[in-house]
Amino acid sequence: MASVRKSGGENLLVRYIILVSWALVCVVPILWFLTIGFRPRTEIIVPEPIYWPTWSLDAWRLLVSDWPIALYLRNSILAVAGSVVIDLVLAIPAAFALARYEFKGREDIGFYILSTRMMAPAIVAVPIFFLFKNIGLLDSVWALMLIYAAINLSLVTWIIRSYMLDIPKELEDAARTDGASDLTILREIMIPACLPGIITAAVIAAIFAINEFLFTLLIASTSKAYTMSVALANFTGGSDGVIYNAIALVSFIAFAPILILVILIQKHLSRGLTMGAVKG
Amino acid sequence: MASILLKNIVKSFGSFVGVQDMNLDIVDEEFLVLLGPSGCGKTTTMRMIAGLEHPTEGEIRIGGELMNDIDARDRDVAMVFQGYALYPNMSIYENIRFPLRMRQVPKAQHDERIRRAAEMVELGPFLERKPGALSGGQRQRAALARAIVRQPQVFLMDEPLSNLDAKLRASMRVQIKHMQRELKVTTVYVTHDQIEAMTLADRIVIMNKGVIQQIGTPDDIYSNPANTFVAGFIGSPPMNLIAGTAQNGTFSAAGARVPCPANLSGNITLGIRPEDCLVGGDNLQGLVYGVEPTGDITYLTVRTANKTVEIKAGREFRAPIDSAIAVGFDTSRLYFFGEDGARVGGN
């Protein structure tokens, strides 16, 4: 018995060592990167790494005084949140129809919707540019909102649809014999029942949208419509050469909201991703 | 309260015919059970009455009114599902309230009706819980409460007890029957369990492959099976069916010999219920295949040349395996079926 218990303990120890090492591999670069943001400029490019920094808020001061970070953050949040709302408003009824109604070509339409995800975005970059130029929406957050929504709509529809397919048909039949209309079934039965899927889809869409670079660069020709992703790429620190501590800090600020969001809804997200993988 | 009429109902799914030319007249306040093996069309029939499926041909009337083009939500029927189908995001109280809200029942009545329905199925203390926090039996009772709360014209129950364990099933069965008598609502109940059918039904409809085999009271179906399918489906264990030939007033098969009506000849199947066989006698010779004492009764299985025959022997009966045994039949309780399976004589 004792030997069994011992080998079980050793097993557990090995597991912990492997998992902790992997966690370190993932987390240490992020922490290192964060410390760069809080070092003085002189401590960054040095022959020997300095492991314990002299803490400094230089980079932070530079950001706040010289750089419209609030504007970029506002643009990012507005464009991303708006696009997610548009996606959900359009995708939920579409997913319901694709999951539940019997009509000719249902599978084809579902596949067509997904297939819009399959082409390289660069292919449509030029047409999109002219489209927005003609409707006078260049250099505007609203344009970004529409583009992000369009990019993610198929994926959001597909994720929510696979969740809806997993909701037992009996629930809907029960609601129907209880006297519910289609809209009531969607609102009172389906949406609450697949809320984890809707949250997952929204977060994935938000991650894709906040990281979107190509179209943002194309549409946002001045800093008026810059989002964090494009502003970050253009940011070098100004006339004083490349200021790495400020860049690190900006990068971290761009990265933090999504990190926090993902930690908060981790449980739903992993379930949603595997479900999408199996069913989609 | 209402009668239900199914007239020449056909339901096909592509080339597969689920229900074939069905005619059924269910009278007001009747408890009707649709019984048959899986895939026999009984659930499809029920779903057509509910309005969840539409018949390919034929008429459905509830309370005399033609229902073919009326949506499920506008028919005054309540359905209980095999998987309970409780709304997982709502409390039991809200679940029971849902049909009242959907049918615009005045709000002032809600609370009283919900509590009365919950009392009937003994769910009073659980109203604030979510379905996930209830046991299988409690969930099924919640589903029943949701069906009775709005006092529909018709109850439809689709194998409501099949997810419950045997003991709970027996007690729920009594509860359902009692409730139906009390509420006097026409009820259609689908099951593949013949005990449920026999105990609950005013009339049983036995179906196979989309076709009605027999309609009758439980007693009628038990003592006058119309064909070998019904004979082999009803009873526990079911009727023994022995294939043989009839000639000059005698039926004979390998190891078996009984008198039969003189007008029968050719290939005939003999039917005899396990309780109408007696150990000792001269109608069947065979070897003991198995002896299963259950306390009040002993099940004896006898093997003849090509067939095993089940017999309900006395509680004290014991015999070693493979010993020779002779069995007598109560010759007033024999059934004879023709080559097509239909009953041709006996009893």
XYZ file of C-alpha atoms in Angstrom, chain A residues 154-278:
125
model
C -19.609 34.380 -39.545
C -17.610 32.999 -36.643
C -20.015 34.362 -34.044
C -22.985 32.928 -35.956
C -21.298 29.565 -36.205
C -20.340 29.321 -32.531
C -23.829 30.286 -31.351
C -25.387 27.911 -33.850
C -23.377 24.960 -32.549
C -24.523 25.806 -29.023
C -28.128 25.996 -30.151
C -27.866 22.615 -31.866
C -26.949 21.168 -28.472
C -30.103 22.481 -26.781
C -32.606 19.597 -26.729
C -35.388 20.015 -29.289
C -37.835 18.897 -26.583
C -37.414 22.249 -24.814
C -38.621 24.061 -27.879
C -41.475 21.600 -28.426
C -42.511 22.057 -24.812
C -42.489 25.842 -25.157
C -44.505 25.603 -28.363
C -47.226 23.428 -26.800
C -47.183 25.806 -23.818
C -48.181 28.518 -26.269
C -44.916 30.316 -27.051
C -44.206 31.979 -30.414
C -40.862 31.622 -32.213
C -39.674 34.970 -30.918
C -40.631 34.086 -27.365
C -38.851 30.749 -27.695
C -35.721 32.539 -28.881
C -35.899 35.194 -26.173
C -37.004 33.157 -23.173
C -35.679 29.682 -23.884
C -32.841 29.643 -26.387
C -30.874 32.750 -25.412
C -30.767 31.936 -21.686
C -29.990 28.286 -22.420
C -27.020 29.086 -24.630
C -25.768 32.136 -22.758
C -22.315 30.553 -22.206
C -22.010 30.136 -25.969
C -23.067 33.713 -26.598
C -20.517 34.992 -24.075
C -17.797 32.848 -25.636
C -18.623 34.074 -29.112
C -18.632 37.679 -27.903
C -15.233 37.343 -26.241
C -13.649 35.643 -29.226
C -15.058 38.349 -31.488
C -13.706 41.010 -29.109
C -10.228 39.450 -29.121
C -10.139 39.279 -32.910
C -11.455 42.818 -33.196
C -9.064 44.380 -30.726
C -6.112 42.731 -32.465
C -7.283 43.622 -35.966
C -4.546 45.504 -37.770
C -4.765 45.405 -41.562
C -8.138 47.053 -42.106
C -7.642 49.459 -39.246
C -4.419 50.685 -40.803
C -6.203 51.036 -44.123
C -9.255 52.894 -42.868
C -7.711 54.989 -40.103
C -5.479 57.259 -42.108
C -4.918 59.779 -39.304
C -4.614 59.311 -35.587
C -8.225 60.455 -35.226
C -9.441 56.882 -35.744
C -6.369 54.995 -34.546
C -7.049 52.093 -32.272
C -4.507 50.686 -29.837
C -3.281 48.064 -32.278
C -2.342 50.550 -35.008
C -1.237 53.298 -32.641
C 1.073 50.836 -30.966
C 2.690 49.938 -34.261
C 3.263 53.584 -35.044
C 4.545 54.404 -31.605
C 8.265 54.667 -31.196
C 8.450 57.301 -28.541
C 8.735 60.437 -30.692
C 11.766 62.620 -31.346
C 13.955 61.061 -28.676
C 14.537 57.784 -30.536
C 12.924 54.443 -29.732
C 11.724 54.528 -26.130
C 11.368 50.886 -25.204
C 9.996 51.368 -21.720
C 7.113 53.430 -23.038
C 6.464 50.920 -25.823
C 6.378 48.098 -23.283
C 3.951 49.997 -21.117
C 1.624 50.807 -24.026
C 1.715 47.204 -25.165
C 0.785 46.074 -21.722
C -2.091 48.513 -21.530
C -3.354 47.227 -24.879
C -3.081 43.657 -23.704
C -4.485 43.971 -20.177
C -8.247 44.369 -20.861
C -8.447 41.163 -22.864
C -6.336 39.302 -20.313
C -8.683 40.364 -17.525
C -11.748 39.483 -19.595
C -10.405 36.037 -20.430
C -9.530 35.306 -16.801
C -13.028 36.320 -15.734
C -14.844 34.056 -18.174
C -12.202 31.318 -18.476
C -14.633 28.546 -17.583
C -17.144 29.433 -20.285
C -14.432 30.093 -22.819
C -12.732 26.709 -22.663
C -16.095 24.956 -22.849
C -17.140 27.145 -25.752
C -13.943 26.574 -27.679
C -14.075 22.791 -27.370
C -17.746 22.736 -28.269
C -17.066 24.816 -31.313
C -14.250 22.443 -32.194
C -16.377 19.341 -31.909
